[in-house]
Amino acid sequence: MNIFSIKNLLSKFYLALICLAMCNVLFPASDAQSKIDSLRQIYEQQDIDSLRYKSLRLYEKAVRRSDRVAALPLMKERVRLAQMVDNSDWVIKSLLTLGNNFMYLSEPDSARIVLDEAVVLSRKIGVLNLLSAGLNSSATLYQRENDYEHAIEAYHEVIVISDSLGDYVNQLVGYGNLSVILMEQGNYERALEHLLKTEDLYTDLLKKKDDSLAEFESFLTATFQNIAMCYSELGNIDLASSYFEKAKSFIPKIKDAYSSTYYSAFIKHGIVSIEIDKCIDRGNCNRTRWNELLEEAQESLNGFLEIEYERGIAMSLLDIGKVLNGIGDYRSAKDTLANVLNLSLQLNYKELVKDCYRALSDNAESLGSFRKANEYLKQWTLYRDSIRNEERDKFTQQKEIELETFQKENEILQLQVEAEAQSRRQAIQLFAFLILLISIIAGAYILYTRYKLKKEREIAAFERAVNQAMSRFVPMAFIRAIGREAITEVELGDQVEKEVTVVFTDIRDFTTISEGMEPAENFNFVKDYAARMGPIIEANGGFVNQYLGDGIMAIFERSPNDALNACIAMQKEIEDYNETLIAKGQKGIRVGMGMHTGPLIMGIIGDQIRRDATIISDTVNSASRIESTTKMYQHNILLSGASYDRLEGQGQYDLVLMGDIMVKGKTRSVEVYACLYEN
């Protein structure tokens, strides 16, 4: 049998790391790394801060799952971006992620600064769900620092807030963490009560199919693990084994690599420890069973070595020492236990030092060194008594806290009694004052109601004025099309898809015409032209989506008949307009018009600061391209085959098929018809 010393085991572990590094060089990157690379590229391509934050959050989360140290700069950048965007919720969430990561990396000072900032900001803006999460993390940090008074205070506030919000998940975490404090104080019976309540609450949430449990596997694993540990300390080995198995079943669901490895190794250690105690107490385990326990203890050790968890390494090596003692390899057991003792003393892990001295005593006795066995047994007794004294101190401290709480509650009760007596003395005075007060309140209510009604009317009038003013820039037909009745109701992302007819118009040779005008004359010319065309479009059931200088883009939602009628009416109006121009000594104009029917999306795009109404569709492009061919075919009105097919009463129009033509910018030919109305 080989000697399982720490030095040899660490050498094997580092050799495994070297092999893993060589595999990474020889073989392609894993799917996880490919995902990280893709998310990094997406993040680096973003120009808008809000989009950079969202993409960075996904990128940082993927990195964090594999390397928490590498994720730190990304988390700090998340906080900076959230502050730049001025989104308080994002700032708090980013701070909580950073603070929790500092805790994982055993940097309590940094974690405290960040978590305190998150809690203060949550209180300031009144976001209770984030305040609850921040208090939970802060309490966990207090707990790790053995500051039980502040930890208990924070957990109680978490439970109260979570109950008011119906946030049963955070309430469950609060109860679970309170039980851990009780375990650390040695009060396993009380801790078990809280843990079993936590399990019941979790079961109820499962029945409700609460989606918030989707990524809650780590906490549930820890809960079942702690229940097993309580049962083990209370001597109920069978139930302890059962709950260790239940905790083990959740490990495959844990996504975080560190947590998965930690719980897997810890649960294996717990199961092995129970089985070792059974074998020692009953003395009926054969060599095969001891060898099986040795393999399981080594698996637990490998897991703790992988995450460099020194306490876990010491616990697993103690298991290995006990197993070697059970097998009969006393020399190897002695070396292993000596290494465990040194490591436990360095870690100041008194509970493990105590168990190690007991195991060394048994080992020395097996080797026939009874004097050494007695020395180890004395050391075991000293540590056992020291731990008991510490537990008594903790118990005393807990009782002092309870006494202080009782005294405060008693003081509050006395104040309540005095307040009730004072209330009775003032009852007569208050009764006389009550009628006057009711009258004042009634009068104030009437005045307030009138004031409120007046303000509501003013607000309604203001909103009507705003809508009326804004409708000159964004057509009300567009607003109604996306399901809103007023522009003040519009939200970012509002959209609708429908089939419409799009019309584009353009004054031919406008550049040549405008060259002979002064800027003011040019502007007035375009203004007069648009003033004549706009009403015709609206009269035929359409609306102007955009004035494009000398061009117009209009949308007709009902049918292409409306669009074609509008085009013919506009051509007639242009004839009248030309007479006016000629009378002034100016040249008449010709206007090309193209129309196409098809689907498009109307909606609101932009960001939190700037928004715009827009239309996205190939239908718009097709209508524009068809209009651009009117000059080439010397016809003022052209329509696509899609518009022609949807016309009602085609015989009332003089339409001629121009054939299938390739429109600029299209890869497929488009069927085009000309309306033979001419200037």
XYZ file of C-alpha atoms in Angstrom:
679
model
C 0.000 0.000 0.000
C 1.371 3.447 -1.008
C 1.731 6.240 1.561
C -0.887 8.939 0.820
C 1.003 11.991 1.959
C -0.023 15.534 1.071
C 3.151 16.032 -0.924
C 2.489 13.025 -3.179
C -1.177 13.912 -3.671
C -0.395 17.513 -4.559
C 2.257 16.301 -7.029
C -0.351 14.131 -8.741
C -2.755 17.044 -8.837
C -0.234 19.391 -10.461
C 0.684 16.664 -12.957
C -3.007 16.418 -13.880
C -3.097 20.175 -14.431
C -0.096 19.929 -16.789
C -1.831 17.145 -18.744
C -4.991 19.241 -18.958
C -3.000 22.178 -20.313
C -1.405 19.933 -22.964
C -4.880 18.697 -23.984
C -6.045 22.274 -24.424
C -3.135 22.862 -26.829
C -3.627 19.663 -28.824
C -7.421 19.771 -29.136
C -9.921 22.457 -30.177
C -11.446 24.817 -27.591
C -14.432 23.567 -25.620
C -18.000 24.643 -26.329
C -17.864 26.812 -23.208
C -14.798 28.695 -24.465
C -16.384 29.104 -27.907
C -19.434 30.635 -26.233
C -17.225 33.001 -24.219
C -15.361 34.084 -27.384
C -18.648 34.697 -29.221
C -20.085 36.747 -26.357
C -16.866 38.795 -26.161
C -17.092 39.623 -29.873
C -20.736 40.684 -29.507
C -19.809 42.913 -26.555
C -16.889 44.552 -28.366
C -19.084 45.374 -31.394
C -21.645 47.389 -29.402
C -21.529 51.198 -29.611
C -24.517 52.120 -27.406
C -23.803 52.008 -23.642
C -27.083 50.274 -22.761
C -26.440 47.537 -25.332
C -22.823 47.258 -24.206
C -24.054 46.684 -20.651
C -26.495 43.945 -21.658
C -23.959 42.122 -23.816
C -21.262 42.540 -21.130
C -23.587 40.996 -18.522
C -23.908 37.821 -20.620
C -20.168 37.760 -21.395
C -19.207 38.270 -17.731
C -21.623 35.569 -16.566
C -20.097 33.021 -18.957
C -16.549 33.898 -17.828
C -17.574 33.789 -14.157
C -18.769 30.205 -14.468
C -15.297 29.060 -15.429
C -12.948 31.610 -13.795
C -14.136 34.012 -11.079
C -10.795 35.838 -10.921
C -10.844 36.555 -14.656
C -14.429 37.820 -14.305
C -13.506 40.547 -11.778
C -12.476 43.268 -14.316
C -15.634 42.554 -16.318
C -17.794 42.941 -13.198
C -16.184 46.301 -12.398
C -16.796 47.418 -15.996
C -20.459 46.383 -15.558
C -20.746 48.731 -12.581
C -19.140 51.577 -14.566
C -21.433 51.116 -17.581
C -24.536 50.907 -15.366
C -23.536 54.205 -13.740
C -22.967 55.815 -17.158
C -26.421 54.719 -18.338
C -27.787 56.068 -15.004
C -29.868 52.937 -14.381
C -30.049 52.422 -10.602
C -31.366 48.852 -10.863
C -28.440 47.871 -13.096
C -25.984 49.552 -10.734
C -27.309 47.650 -7.717
C -27.385 44.304 -9.543
C -23.831 44.833 -10.790
C -22.629 45.741 -7.291
C -24.275 42.631 -5.833
C -22.624 40.412 -8.442
C -19.223 41.999 -7.725
C -19.653 41.774 -3.934
C -20.709 38.116 -4.047
C -17.732 37.316 -6.246
C -15.378 38.959 -3.743
C -16.889 36.677 -1.095
C -16.276 33.605 -3.281
C -12.669 34.722 -3.674
C -12.274 35.224 0.113
C -11.772 38.991 -0.076
C -14.082 40.105 2.779
C -12.915 43.737 2.969
C -13.642 44.395 -0.706
C -16.909 42.465 -0.459
C -18.050 44.568 2.530
C -17.390 47.904 0.752
C -19.277 46.852 -2.404
C -22.226 45.182 -0.624
C -22.698 48.134 1.747
C -22.872 50.450 -1.273
C -25.514 48.203 -2.881
C -27.623 48.100 0.321
C -27.452 51.900 0.828
C -28.486 52.568 -2.786
C -31.336 50.014 -2.551
C -32.696 51.719 0.563
C -32.365 55.152 -1.043
C -34.445 54.332 -4.124
C -36.736 51.873 -2.296
C -36.196 48.772 -4.451
C -37.154 46.136 -1.880
C -36.342 43.011 -3.882
C -32.772 44.220 -4.494
C -32.502 45.396 -0.876
C -33.474 41.879 0.236
C -30.816 40.328 -2.010
C -28.178 42.783 -0.773
C -29.015 42.146 2.887
C -28.819 38.396 2.265
C -25.298 38.680 0.881
C -24.274 41.158 3.592
C -25.584 38.819 6.313
C -23.633 35.928 4.816
C -20.469 38.026 5.042
C -21.216 38.941 8.684
C -21.737 35.263 9.352
C -18.347 34.354 7.889
C -16.767 36.994 10.145
C -18.546 35.453 13.203
C -20.506 38.696 13.687
C -23.676 36.786 14.530
C -25.575 39.772 15.965
C -25.451 41.752 12.704
C -25.965 38.598 10.639
C -29.143 37.651 12.541
C -30.438 41.237 12.312
C -29.919 41.268 8.535
C -31.497 37.836 8.016
C -34.578 38.871 10.017
C -34.970 41.963 7.810
C -34.609 39.761 4.712
C -37.393 37.476 5.948
C -39.722 40.426 6.721
C -39.106 42.106 3.329
C -39.434 38.820 1.429
C -42.704 38.027 3.172
C -44.142 41.459 2.262
C -43.121 40.978 -1.387
C -44.241 37.355 -1.579
C -40.621 36.591 -2.421
C -40.535 33.093 -0.989
C -37.151 32.299 -2.502
C -35.272 34.982 -0.524
C -37.351 34.092 2.536
C -36.194 30.527 2.105
C -32.567 31.678 1.887
C -32.974 33.726 5.067
C -34.320 30.780 7.047
C -31.629 28.505 5.642
C -28.796 30.844 6.601
C -30.185 31.387 10.113
C -29.972 27.635 10.596
C -26.290 27.717 9.586
C -25.605 30.224 12.390
C -27.277 27.885 14.857
C -25.106 25.032 13.560
C -21.981 27.125 14.056
C -23.116 27.747 17.646
C -23.565 23.990 18.180
C -27.360 24.206 18.484
C -28.070 21.390 16.016
C -31.607 20.635 17.208
C -32.792 24.220 16.678
C -30.894 24.404 13.378
C -32.595 21.193 12.218
C -36.020 22.716 12.930
C -35.251 25.700 10.668
C -33.743 23.494 7.961
C -36.782 21.195 7.866
C -39.023 24.299 7.604
C -36.827 25.413 4.713
C -37.332 22.038 3.040
C -41.126 22.306 3.536
C -41.168 25.799 2.023
C -39.149 24.544 -0.938
C -41.604 21.656 -1.409
C -44.525 24.120 -1.463
C -42.748 26.247 -4.072
C -42.215 23.143 -6.210
C -45.969 22.431 -6.097
C -46.616 25.999 -7.258
C -44.090 25.458 -10.074
C -42.278 28.654 -9.110
C -39.892 29.591 -11.956
C -37.579 31.369 -9.505
C -36.250 27.943 -8.393
C -34.719 27.318 -11.822
C -31.178 28.330 -10.756
C -31.478 27.556 -7.047
C -29.690 24.214 -7.005
C -26.614 25.338 -5.037
C -28.660 26.564 -2.076
C -30.862 23.467 -2.048
C -27.789 21.250 -2.172
C -26.360 23.137 0.816
C -29.685 22.862 2.683
C -29.914 19.085 2.313
C -26.210 18.788 3.124
C -26.719 20.769 6.369
C -29.728 18.636 7.324
C -27.525 15.571 6.882
C -24.797 17.117 9.043
C -27.324 17.932 11.817
C -28.656 14.387 11.814
C -25.076 13.101 11.883
C -24.200 15.283 14.906
C -27.405 14.144 16.648
C -26.507 10.498 16.058
C -29.200 9.645 13.473
C -26.856 8.110 10.900
C -29.543 6.618 8.636
C -31.341 9.922 8.103
C -27.976 11.650 7.643
C -27.102 9.221 4.841
C -30.522 9.724 3.253
C -30.129 13.517 3.110
C -26.568 13.295 1.820
C -27.957 11.235 -1.085
C -30.712 13.802 -1.644
C -28.118 16.592 -1.766
C -26.048 14.517 -4.153
C -28.978 14.307 -6.618
C -28.930 18.111 -7.108
C -25.256 18.370 -8.050
C -25.727 17.657 -11.817
C -28.110 20.653 -11.980
C -25.563 23.147 -10.586
C -24.171 25.259 -13.444
C -21.333 26.960 -11.528
C -18.229 24.759 -11.861
C -16.731 25.783 -8.512
C -19.967 25.158 -6.580
C -20.569 21.845 -8.328
C -17.079 20.585 -7.472
C -17.303 21.881 -3.891
C -20.647 20.237 -3.080
C -19.733 17.027 -4.869
C -16.523 16.692 -2.839
C -18.167 17.736 0.452
C -21.076 15.310 0.096
C -18.727 12.458 -0.802
C -16.725 13.309 2.328
C -19.896 13.327 4.444
C -21.029 9.938 3.140
C -17.564 8.414 3.508
C -17.224 9.806 7.045
C -20.516 8.214 8.096
C -19.573 4.869 6.541
C -16.141 4.947 8.240
C -17.771 5.550 11.630
C -20.152 2.648 10.976
C -17.257 0.345 10.155
C -15.293 1.438 13.244
C -18.288 1.144 15.604
C -19.511 -2.221 14.306
C -16.114 -3.679 13.374
C -17.670 -5.797 10.621
C -16.176 -4.255 7.446
C -13.948 -6.500 5.319
C -10.933 -5.364 3.311
C -13.001 -4.980 0.124
C -15.336 -2.507 1.839
C -12.358 -0.564 3.267
C -10.809 -0.349 -0.232
C -14.103 0.978 -1.611
C -14.150 3.665 1.090
C -10.522 4.503 0.268
C -11.404 5.138 -3.402
C -14.378 7.325 -2.414
C -12.230 9.318 0.042
C -9.626 9.878 -2.686
C -12.367 11.135 -5.056
C -13.463 13.614 -2.389
C -9.830 14.707 -1.917
C -9.346 15.218 -5.678
C -12.390 17.499 -5.748
C -11.097 19.658 -2.888
C -7.651 19.781 -4.493
C -9.196 20.970 -7.758
C -10.794 24.009 -6.079
C -7.883 24.406 -3.606
C -10.180 24.225 -0.559
C -7.714 23.551 2.280
C -10.263 22.598 4.932
C -11.791 20.058 2.571
C -8.325 18.671 1.768
C -7.661 18.200 5.489
C -11.061 16.517 6.069
C -10.580 14.076 3.176
C -7.028 13.211 4.249
C -8.359 12.459 7.740
C -10.873 10.067 6.152
C -8.024 8.425 4.213
C -5.974 8.064 7.407
C -8.881 6.396 9.197
C -9.443 4.039 6.262
C -5.761 3.080 6.120
C -5.947 2.368 9.851
C -8.992 0.170 9.223
C -7.245 -1.705 6.409
C -4.288 -2.349 8.686
C -1.736 -0.197 6.893
C -0.823 1.526 10.156
C 2.443 3.088 8.924
C 0.787 4.807 5.973
C -2.073 5.845 8.232
C 0.374 7.360 10.709
C 2.124 9.441 8.011
C -1.170 10.629 6.544
C -2.637 11.572 9.946
C 0.562 13.440 10.894
C 0.208 15.537 7.697
C -3.466 16.160 8.472
C -2.575 17.322 11.988
C -0.014 19.833 10.673
C -2.449 21.185 8.078
C -5.307 21.455 10.609
C -3.075 23.311 13.076
C -2.057 25.759 10.313
C -5.737 26.333 9.491
C -6.667 26.613 13.204
C -9.390 24.056 12.477
C -9.895 22.910 16.080
C -12.671 20.403 15.404
C -10.503 18.572 12.886
C -7.425 18.781 15.162
C -9.472 17.099 17.881
C -10.616 14.273 15.545
C -7.065 13.885 14.232
C -5.637 13.388 17.734
C -8.257 10.696 18.377
C -7.377 8.915 15.138
C -3.653 9.181 15.940
C -4.321 7.706 19.386
C -6.103 4.708 17.821
C -3.268 4.350 15.307
C -0.536 4.449 17.980
C -2.413 1.833 19.997
C -2.603 -0.410 16.903
C 1.170 -0.008 16.467
C 1.711 -0.989 20.129
C 2.932 2.488 21.158
C 0.658 2.873 24.180
C 2.553 5.833 25.688
C 2.133 7.768 22.414
C -1.497 6.713 22.261
C -2.039 8.126 25.753
C -0.354 11.443 24.823
C -2.585 11.794 21.764
C -5.627 10.961 23.884
C -4.720 13.747 26.332
C -4.442 16.207 23.454
C -7.824 15.032 22.183
C -9.325 15.670 25.636
C -7.822 19.182 25.803
C -9.225 20.163 22.390
C -12.592 18.597 23.163
C -12.888 20.618 26.388
C -11.664 23.782 24.620
C -14.338 23.414 21.940
C -16.996 22.812 24.584
C -15.935 25.973 26.414
C -16.171 27.943 23.182
C -19.628 26.507 22.578
C -20.641 27.502 26.092
C -19.322 31.017 25.412
C -21.334 31.166 22.215
C -24.385 29.881 24.076
C -23.864 32.532 26.773
C -23.487 35.230 24.138
C -26.671 34.034 22.469
C -28.535 34.138 25.785
C -27.233 37.656 26.423
C -28.574 38.737 23.052
C -31.912 37.096 23.846
C -31.970 38.805 27.277
C -31.188 42.184 25.709
C -33.963 41.629 23.182
C -36.368 40.674 25.977
C -35.474 43.821 27.922
C -36.056 45.988 24.854
C -39.418 44.312 24.247
C -40.328 44.863 27.922
C -39.454 48.557 27.633
C -41.598 48.824 24.523
C -44.471 47.131 26.371
C -44.205 49.622 29.267
C -44.248 52.518 26.835
C -47.347 51.049 25.190
C -49.112 50.837 28.580
C -48.245 54.479 29.341
C -49.421 55.509 25.886
C -52.761 53.752 26.399
C -53.259 55.546 29.738
C -52.452 58.861 28.120
C -54.916 58.067 25.335
C -57.718 57.458 27.827
C -57.016 60.811 29.527
C -57.208 62.578 26.182
C -60.346 60.736 24.997
C -62.801 63.382 26.222
C -60.825 66.221 24.634
C -60.510 64.290 21.384
C -64.250 63.584 21.238
C -65.043 67.287 21.441
C -62.427 68.015 18.830
C -63.638 65.220 16.553
C -66.692 67.007 15.145
C -64.617 70.081 14.288
C -61.954 67.918 12.723
C -64.488 66.057 10.567
C -65.874 69.363 9.343
C -62.408 70.604 8.430
C -61.579 67.344 6.668
C -64.872 67.419 4.738
C -64.246 70.984 3.638
C -60.671 70.172 2.702
C -61.856 67.131 0.744
C -64.322 69.209 -1.254
C -61.636 71.792 -2.024
C -59.160 69.075 -2.916
C -61.699 67.368 -5.191
C -62.323 70.608 -7.039
C -58.607 71.294 -7.303
C -57.950 67.740 -8.514
C -60.709 68.002 -11.129
C -59.283 71.310 -12.315
C -55.769 69.850 -12.583
C -57.075 66.803 -14.437
C -58.807 69.075 -16.940
C -55.624 71.121 -17.341
C -53.559 67.964 -17.839
C -56.087 66.618 -20.356
C -56.040 69.927 -22.232
C -52.243 69.929 -22.193
C -52.107 66.358 -23.526
C -54.577 67.265 -26.293
C -52.408 70.233 -27.214
C -49.287 68.040 -27.203
C -50.952 65.398 -29.359
C -52.265 68.025 -31.740
C -48.828 69.627 -32.047
C -46.968 66.333 -32.400
C -49.460 65.002 -34.970
C -48.000 67.558 -37.383
C -44.721 65.656 -37.166
C -45.922 62.079 -36.526
C -49.279 61.344 -38.216
C -52.062 60.241 -35.875
C -52.865 57.526 -38.410
C -49.409 56.089 -37.719
C -49.975 56.291 -33.932
C -53.350 54.543 -34.212
C -51.878 51.916 -36.527
C -49.511 50.732 -33.767
C -52.371 50.488 -31.274
C -52.081 53.846 -29.464
C -54.579 56.713 -29.212
C -52.146 59.466 -28.253
C -48.463 60.129 -28.827
C -47.950 60.386 -25.042
C -48.888 56.687 -24.801
C -46.217 55.528 -27.268
C -43.593 53.130 -25.872
C -40.228 52.072 -27.272
C -40.723 48.845 -29.232
C -44.401 49.401 -30.186
C -44.911 47.817 -33.615
C -47.471 46.369 -35.991
C -47.212 44.419 -39.240
C -49.850 44.903 -41.939
C -50.352 45.003 -45.703
C -50.458 48.551 -47.125
C -49.877 50.440 -50.343
C -46.856 52.757 -50.352
C -46.698 55.725 -52.760
C -43.520 57.663 -53.603
C -43.667 60.955 -55.561
C -40.767 62.991 -56.930
C -40.580 66.220 -58.959
C -38.621 65.529 -62.130
C -35.543 67.654 -62.818
C -36.004 69.448 -59.494
C -32.268 70.121 -59.238
C -32.361 72.069 -62.513
C -35.470 73.970 -61.409
C -34.011 74.886 -58.008
C -30.786 76.219 -59.550
C -32.712 79.195 -60.936
C -34.161 80.140 -57.535
C -32.933 81.856 -54.431
C -32.943 79.679 -51.277
C -36.061 81.423 -49.933
C -37.865 80.999 -53.302
C -36.820 77.347 -53.377
C -38.212 76.771 -49.888
C -41.508 78.530 -50.655
C -41.867 76.524 -53.873
C -41.513 73.182 -52.028
C -43.812 74.408 -49.229
C -46.583 75.398 -51.690
C -46.241 72.094 -53.541
C -46.483 70.011 -50.317
C -49.461 72.085 -49.104
C -51.387 71.102 -52.266
C -50.483 67.389 -52.197
C -50.931 66.577 -48.468
C -54.718 67.215 -48.260
C -55.339 65.111 -51.395
C -53.527 62.135 -49.804
C -55.548 62.463 -46.586
C -58.812 62.919 -48.507
C -58.228 59.541 -50.181
C -57.652 57.621 -46.933
C -53.882 57.871 -46.732
C -51.383 59.758 -44.641
C -48.038 61.379 -45.360
C -45.332 59.389 -43.629
C -42.479 61.671 -44.721
C -41.885 64.868 -46.718
C -38.606 64.214 -48.524
C -37.783 67.702 -49.821
C -39.342 67.658 -53.292
C -40.618 64.125 -52.700
C -43.395 62.577 -50.626
C -43.780 59.127 -49.095
C -47.416 58.243 -48.329
C -49.120 55.146 -46.908
C -52.609 53.849 -47.699
C -53.891 51.205 -45.283
C -57.262 50.329 -46.863
C -56.694 49.416 -50.513
C -54.562 50.283 -53.564
C -57.670 51.980 -55.069
C -57.212 54.802 -52.530
C -53.577 55.167 -53.531
C -54.282 55.204 -57.284
C -57.182 57.678 -56.862
C -54.875 59.925 -54.823
C -52.195 59.770 -57.552
C -54.708 60.726 -60.274
C -56.106 63.544 -58.110
C -52.580 64.832 -57.424
C -51.813 64.839 -61.165
C -54.952 66.950 -61.767
C -53.904 69.321 -58.999
C -50.442 69.559 -60.588
C -52.106 70.654 -63.864
C -53.821 73.528 -61.998
C -50.563 74.324 -60.166
C -48.697 74.463 -63.503
C -51.152 77.062 -64.818
C -50.333 79.226 -61.798
C -46.595 78.762 -62.354
C -46.842 79.592 -66.060
C -48.877 82.713 -65.240
C -45.947 83.826 -63.050
C -43.517 83.269 -65.892
C -42.168 80.003 -64.478
C -41.989 76.560 -66.026
C -44.504 73.877 -65.171
C -43.422 70.721 -63.339
C -43.866 66.981 -63.895
C -44.110 64.596 -60.970
C -43.383 60.865 -61.117
C -45.419 58.604 -58.854
C -44.726 54.936 -58.023
C -46.852 52.641 -55.882
C -46.449 49.107 -54.539
C -48.589 46.944 -52.229
C -47.139 44.558 -49.676
C -46.405 43.892 -45.993
C -44.440 46.262 -43.799
C -43.733 46.907 -40.118
C -44.558 50.256 -38.540
C -43.064 50.896 -35.115
C -41.064 52.960 -32.658
C -37.281 52.516 -32.506
C -34.449 54.319 -30.731
C -33.125 54.308 -27.171
C -34.164 55.600 -23.744
C -33.400 59.202 -24.757
C -34.188 59.534 -28.508
C -37.020 57.740 -30.298
C -38.402 57.861 -33.793
C -41.334 56.493 -35.778
C -40.094 54.324 -38.620
C -41.179 51.886 -41.290
C -39.167 48.798 -42.185
C -40.066 46.781 -45.295
C -39.000 45.799 -48.769
C -42.382 47.240 -49.872
C -41.042 50.761 -49.287
C -37.901 50.071 -51.318
C -39.956 48.603 -54.192
C -42.291 51.622 -54.344
C -39.292 53.965 -54.428
C -37.594 51.976 -57.208
C -40.797 51.905 -59.301
C -41.132 55.685 -58.991
C -37.556 56.092 -60.223
C -38.502 54.364 -63.534
C -41.333 56.810 -64.399
C -38.971 59.172 -66.218
C -37.495 56.362 -68.288
C -40.955 55.120 -69.397
C -42.389 58.664 -69.761
C -45.418 57.809 -67.617
C -46.263 59.799 -64.526
C -47.985 56.992 -62.629
C -46.599 53.447 -62.378
C -47.876 50.650 -60.128
C -46.594 47.153 -59.389
C -48.325 43.926 -60.262
C -49.034 43.419 -56.562
C -51.008 46.686 -56.483
C -52.745 45.873 -59.784
C -53.894 42.444 -58.546
C -55.506 43.998 -55.461
C -57.362 46.776 -57.333
C -61.142 46.607 -57.184
C -62.885 47.462 -60.433
C -59.794 47.479 -62.596
C -61.893 48.450 -65.631
C -62.530 51.950 -64.313
C -58.828 52.782 -64.816
C -56.886 53.044 -68.066
C -54.004 50.693 -67.227
C -51.389 49.209 -69.519
C -48.961 46.392 -68.696
C -45.410 47.572 -69.259
C -44.034 44.058 -68.784
C -41.655 42.422 -66.360
C -38.807 44.771 -65.754
C -35.745 44.704 -63.522
C -36.095 47.487 -61.014
C -32.862 48.968 -59.696
C -31.777 47.274 -56.487
C -33.877 44.091 -57.051
C -32.711 40.637 -58.040
C -36.114 39.515 -59.355
C -38.173 41.115 -62.094
C -41.224 43.146 -61.108
C -44.439 43.343 -63.126
C -45.234 47.028 -63.747
C -48.382 48.755 -65.038
C -48.789 52.348 -66.195
C -51.866 54.479 -65.540
C -52.392 56.365 -68.826
C -53.575 59.522 -67.200
C -51.080 62.134 -68.421
C -50.419 65.855 -67.930
